[in-house]
Amino acid sequence: QQQVKQSPQSLIVQKGGISIINCAYENTAFDYFPWYQQFPGKGPALLIAIRPDVSEKKEGRFTISFNKSAKQFSLHIMDSQPGDSATYFCAARGGIQGAQKLVFGQGTRLTINP
Amino acid sequence: DAGITQSPRYKITETGRQVTLMCHQTWSHSYMFWYRQDLGHGLRLIYYSAAADITDKGEVPDGYVVSRSKTENFPLTLESATRSQTSVYFCATRVGGLTEAFFGQGTRLTVV
């Protein structure tokens, strides 16, 4: 119930295309859903996040779509660029106030071909 | 430089030895976290701290010990290293009570 399942494990997209990464969760008590981007040899970096009372959030070329009834959320990268090649992690936050913890998906390695 | 500094960046140790990974933040963020990253598992929480002298277990705490005597430091100790603890370890801080916003560069630990 605490798992977050992420797919696909790897993804190859042509430059200019749309990259889509999906995540699904079971625990309806999760209350915050961030996405992280990680380049080789670096720590993860917070990319974008959404609350479950919002169906979509957009920041530049990055959009989170959230489907509360289906318990799914996805990251869309529009006009994908080679510089977007990285590993992406979804996560979900749960727990009591002051003790909230993140549960991460397994990660998606995205490659944008020039 | 402002941010999170982890040391060492790379460490090779033998089974059974004690090893300490250091994490230092230049801010005064209350929450600090230790994660391990393994292929196919994403990041898994080991321990976290809400403030100095307040720590709690995460998902995979066995074999690890933490302390936080000062707000800016959060060391992680492997009391008796095992090969299963070979991993990349990340320290992180949380800002604004929402989510982990800043991660260190990581420590790659190999236990032989």
Short mmCIF file of C-alpha atoms in Angstrom, two decimals:
data_model
loop_
_atom_site.label_atom_id
_atom_site.label_comp_id
_atom_site.label_asym_id
_atom_site.label_seq_id
_atom_site.Cartn_x
_atom_site.Cartn_y
_atom_site.Cartn_z
CA GLN A 1 0.00 0.00 0.00
CA GLN A 2 3.00 2.24 0.46
CA GLN A 3 4.37 1.56 -3.01
CA VAL A 4 4.54 3.87 -5.94
CA LYS A 5 4.83 2.05 -9.26
CA GLN A 6 6.54 3.90 -12.08
CA SER A 7 6.64 3.07 -15.77
CA PRO A 8 8.33 2.70 -18.14
CA GLN A 9 11.77 1.82 -16.79
CA SER A 10 13.38 3.38 -19.82
CA LEU A 11 12.13 5.62 -22.58
CA ILE A 12 13.61 6.88 -25.82
CA VAL A 13 12.05 9.92 -27.48
CA GLN A 14 13.04 11.93 -30.51
CA LYS A 15 13.98 15.55 -30.08
CA GLY A 16 10.87 17.70 -30.17
CA GLY A 17 8.59 14.86 -29.12
CA ILE A 18 6.52 14.41 -25.96
CA SER A 19 7.93 12.27 -23.16
CA ILE A 20 5.37 10.67 -20.85
CA ILE A 21 6.18 8.90 -17.59
CA ASN A 22 3.47 7.32 -15.49
CA CYS A 23 3.09 6.54 -11.81
CA ALA A 24 0.41 4.74 -9.84
CA TYR A 25 -0.20 4.50 -6.11
CA GLU A 26 -2.52 2.70 -3.72
CA ASN A 27 -2.45 4.74 -0.53
CA THR A 28 -5.21 7.36 -0.72
CA ALA A 29 -3.64 9.17 2.24
CA PHE A 30 -0.77 10.44 0.09
CA ASP A 31 -1.10 14.22 -0.05
CA TYR A 32 1.72 15.56 -2.19
CA PHE A 33 3.29 14.26 -5.39
CA PRO A 34 6.69 15.59 -6.47
CA TRP A 35 8.81 14.66 -9.46
CA TYR A 36 12.60 14.65 -9.42
CA GLN A 37 15.17 14.82 -12.19
CA GLN A 38 18.57 13.23 -11.75
CA PHE A 39 21.62 13.52 -14.00
CA PRO A 40 24.44 10.95 -13.80
CA GLY A 41 26.69 11.52 -10.81
CA LYS A 42 24.36 14.11 -9.29
CA GLY A 43 21.73 14.13 -6.61
CA PRO A 44 18.03 14.31 -7.53
CA ALA A 45 16.61 17.77 -8.13
CA LEU A 46 13.02 18.74 -7.43
CA LEU A 47 11.37 19.39 -10.78
CA ILE A 48 7.67 19.96 -10.21
CA ALA A 49 5.03 18.88 -7.71
CA ILE A 50 1.26 18.71 -7.38
CA ARG A 51 -1.38 18.39 -4.69
CA PRO A 52 -4.21 15.87 -5.17
CA ASP A 53 -6.89 18.56 -5.35
CA VAL A 54 -5.44 19.80 -8.64
CA SER A 55 -5.76 17.87 -11.91
CA GLU A 56 -2.91 19.50 -13.78
CA LYS A 57 0.11 21.67 -13.09
CA LYS A 58 2.36 23.16 -15.72
CA GLU A 59 5.80 24.71 -15.40
CA GLY A 60 7.40 25.55 -18.70
CA ARG A 61 7.65 22.38 -20.78
CA PHE A 62 6.88 20.14 -17.81
CA THR A 63 3.30 19.19 -16.89
CA ILE A 64 1.94 16.90 -14.22
CA SER A 65 -1.44 15.33 -14.90
CA PHE A 66 -3.20 13.92 -11.84
CA ASN A 67 -6.11 11.49 -11.82
CA LYS A 68 -7.27 11.09 -8.25
CA SER A 69 -9.99 8.51 -8.95
CA ALA A 70 -7.57 6.28 -10.84
CA LYS A 71 -4.77 6.94 -8.33
CA GLN A 72 -2.40 7.77 -11.15
CA PHE A 73 -0.26 10.72 -12.09
CA SER A 74 2.07 11.38 -14.96
CA LEU A 75 4.83 13.69 -16.10
CA HIS A 76 4.69 15.11 -19.61
CA ILE A 77 7.73 16.78 -21.12
CA MET A 78 6.76 18.78 -24.18
CA ASP A 79 9.23 19.56 -26.98
CA SER A 80 11.73 17.17 -25.41
CA GLN A 81 15.37 18.22 -25.74
CA PRO A 82 18.63 16.26 -25.48
CA GLY A 83 19.34 18.16 -22.26
CA ASP A 84 16.26 16.50 -20.75
CA SER A 85 18.03 13.13 -20.92
CA ALA A 86 18.12 12.04 -17.29
CA THR A 87 16.50 9.69 -14.82
CA TYR A 88 13.12 10.82 -13.52
CA PHE A 89 11.54 9.76 -10.24
CA CYS A 90 8.00 10.24 -9.10
CA ALA A 91 7.25 10.26 -5.40
CA ALA A 92 4.34 10.46 -3.02
CA ARG A 93 4.25 11.95 0.45
CA GLY A 94 2.37 10.36 3.31
CA GLY A 95 2.30 10.16 7.07
CA ILE A 96 1.19 12.19 10.03
CA GLN A 97 1.89 15.91 10.32
CA GLY A 98 5.53 16.51 11.12
CA ALA A 99 6.49 12.96 10.20
CA GLN A 100 5.62 12.90 6.52
CA LYS A 101 7.85 10.75 4.37
CA LEU A 102 8.34 10.29 0.66
CA VAL A 103 7.91 7.02 -1.18
CA PHE A 104 9.70 6.98 -4.52
CA GLY A 105 8.97 5.19 -7.75
CA GLN A 106 11.66 3.01 -9.28
CA GLY A 107 12.78 5.63 -11.79
CA THR A 108 12.64 6.10 -15.57
CA ARG A 109 15.75 6.60 -17.64
CA LEU A 110 14.82 9.04 -20.39
CA THR A 111 16.95 9.42 -23.51
CA ILE A 112 16.19 12.16 -26.02
CA ASN A 113 17.71 11.44 -29.41
CA PRO A 114 18.88 14.50 -31.36
CA ASP B 1 29.23 27.68 -1.12
CA ALA B 2 25.67 27.34 0.04
CA GLY B 3 24.10 23.93 -0.10
CA ILE B 4 24.56 20.37 1.06
CA THR B 5 27.98 18.80 1.25
CA GLN B 6 28.41 15.08 1.56
CA SER B 7 31.70 13.44 2.37
CA PRO B 8 33.39 11.35 1.31
CA ARG B 9 32.18 11.17 -2.30
CA TYR B 10 33.54 7.65 -2.69
CA LYS B 11 34.36 5.06 -0.07
CA ILE B 12 35.48 1.46 -0.18
CA THR B 13 35.35 -0.42 3.09
CA GLU B 14 35.56 -3.99 4.27
CA THR B 15 32.76 -6.09 5.65
CA GLY B 16 32.40 -5.62 9.39
CA ARG B 17 34.03 -2.21 9.57
CA GLN B 18 32.32 0.86 10.90
CA VAL B 19 31.98 3.74 8.47
CA THR B 20 30.45 7.19 8.84
CA LEU B 21 29.05 9.26 6.02
CA MET B 22 28.89 12.97 6.65
CA CYS B 23 26.26 15.48 5.62
CA HIS B 24 26.52 19.20 6.19
CA GLN B 25 24.06 21.95 5.18
CA THR B 26 24.90 25.63 5.07
CA TRP B 27 21.30 26.67 5.68
CA SER B 28 19.32 25.94 8.84
CA HIS B 29 16.67 23.67 7.37
CA SER B 30 14.97 21.74 10.14
CA TYR B 31 14.39 18.50 8.29
CA MET B 32 17.24 16.35 7.03
CA PHE B 33 17.06 12.94 5.41
CA TRP B 34 19.26 10.01 4.44
CA TYR B 35 18.32 7.94 1.40
CA ARG B 36 19.97 5.05 -0.34
CA GLN B 37 19.66 4.57 -4.08
CA ASP B 38 19.83 1.15 -5.64
CA LEU B 39 19.04 0.13 -9.18
CA GLY B 40 15.42 -0.91 -9.48
CA HIS B 41 14.46 0.48 -6.08
CA GLY B 42 14.51 4.20 -6.61
CA LEU B 43 15.38 6.01 -3.40
CA ARG B 44 14.55 4.51 -0.04
CA LEU B 45 14.50 6.45 3.20
CA ILE B 46 16.90 5.26 5.88
CA TYR B 47 16.50 7.85 8.63
CA TYR B 48 15.30 11.39 8.96
CA SER B 49 15.53 14.17 11.49
CA ALA B 50 12.98 16.88 12.22
CA ALA B 51 15.40 18.98 14.28
CA ALA B 52 18.53 18.70 16.38
CA ASP B 53 18.31 15.69 18.70
CA ILE B 54 15.13 14.43 16.98
CA THR B 55 15.53 11.46 14.65
CA ASP B 56 13.27 8.72 13.38
CA LYS B 57 13.44 5.61 11.24
CA GLY B 58 12.55 5.39 7.61
CA GLU B 59 11.83 2.40 5.42
CA VAL B 60 15.23 0.66 5.66
CA PRO B 61 16.93 1.61 8.97
CA ASP B 62 18.49 -1.73 9.95
CA GLY B 63 22.26 -1.58 10.28
CA TYR B 64 22.38 2.20 10.35
CA VAL B 65 22.69 4.76 13.13
CA VAL B 66 22.22 8.53 12.95
CA SER B 67 22.73 11.46 15.24
CA ARG B 68 22.04 15.15 15.01
CA SER B 69 23.67 17.21 17.71
CA LYS B 70 23.79 20.32 15.51
CA THR B 71 21.16 21.52 13.04
CA GLU B 72 23.63 21.67 10.16
CA ASN B 73 25.12 18.17 10.48
CA PHE B 74 23.48 14.79 10.07
CA PRO B 75 26.01 11.92 10.00
CA LEU B 76 25.03 8.38 9.03
CA THR B 77 26.98 5.49 10.55
CA LEU B 78 27.09 1.92 9.38
CA GLU B 79 28.03 0.11 12.57
CA SER B 80 29.23 -3.10 10.90
CA ALA B 81 29.16 -2.76 7.15
CA THR B 82 27.70 -5.56 5.04
CA ARG B 83 27.85 -6.08 1.28
CA SER B 84 24.12 -5.40 1.03
CA GLN B 85 24.88 -1.85 2.15
CA THR B 86 26.82 -1.19 -1.04
CA SER B 87 24.85 1.68 -2.50
CA VAL B 88 24.78 5.36 -3.30
CA TYR B 89 23.74 7.41 -0.30
CA PHE B 90 22.06 10.79 -0.54
CA CYS B 91 21.44 13.39 2.11
CA ALA B 92 18.58 15.84 1.63
CA THR B 93 16.84 18.73 3.33
CA ARG B 94 13.20 19.72 3.28
CA VAL B 95 12.05 23.29 2.87
CA GLY B 96 8.67 24.73 3.73
CA GLY B 97 7.39 21.47 5.12
CA LEU B 98 6.44 20.17 1.68
CA THR B 99 9.06 17.89 0.22
CA GLU B 100 12.75 17.24 -0.05
CA ALA B 101 13.98 20.14 -2.11
CA PHE B 102 17.75 19.84 -1.93
CA PHE B 103 19.93 16.78 -2.28
CA GLY B 104 23.64 16.39 -1.85
CA GLN B 105 25.91 14.98 -4.53
CA GLY B 106 25.86 11.55 -2.97
CA THR B 107 28.38 9.13 -1.48
CA ARG B 108 29.12 5.97 -3.41
CA LEU B 109 29.89 3.28 -0.83
CA THR B 110 31.28 -0.10 -1.74
CA VAL B 111 31.54 -2.82 0.89
CA VAL B 112 33.92 -5.62 -0.06
#
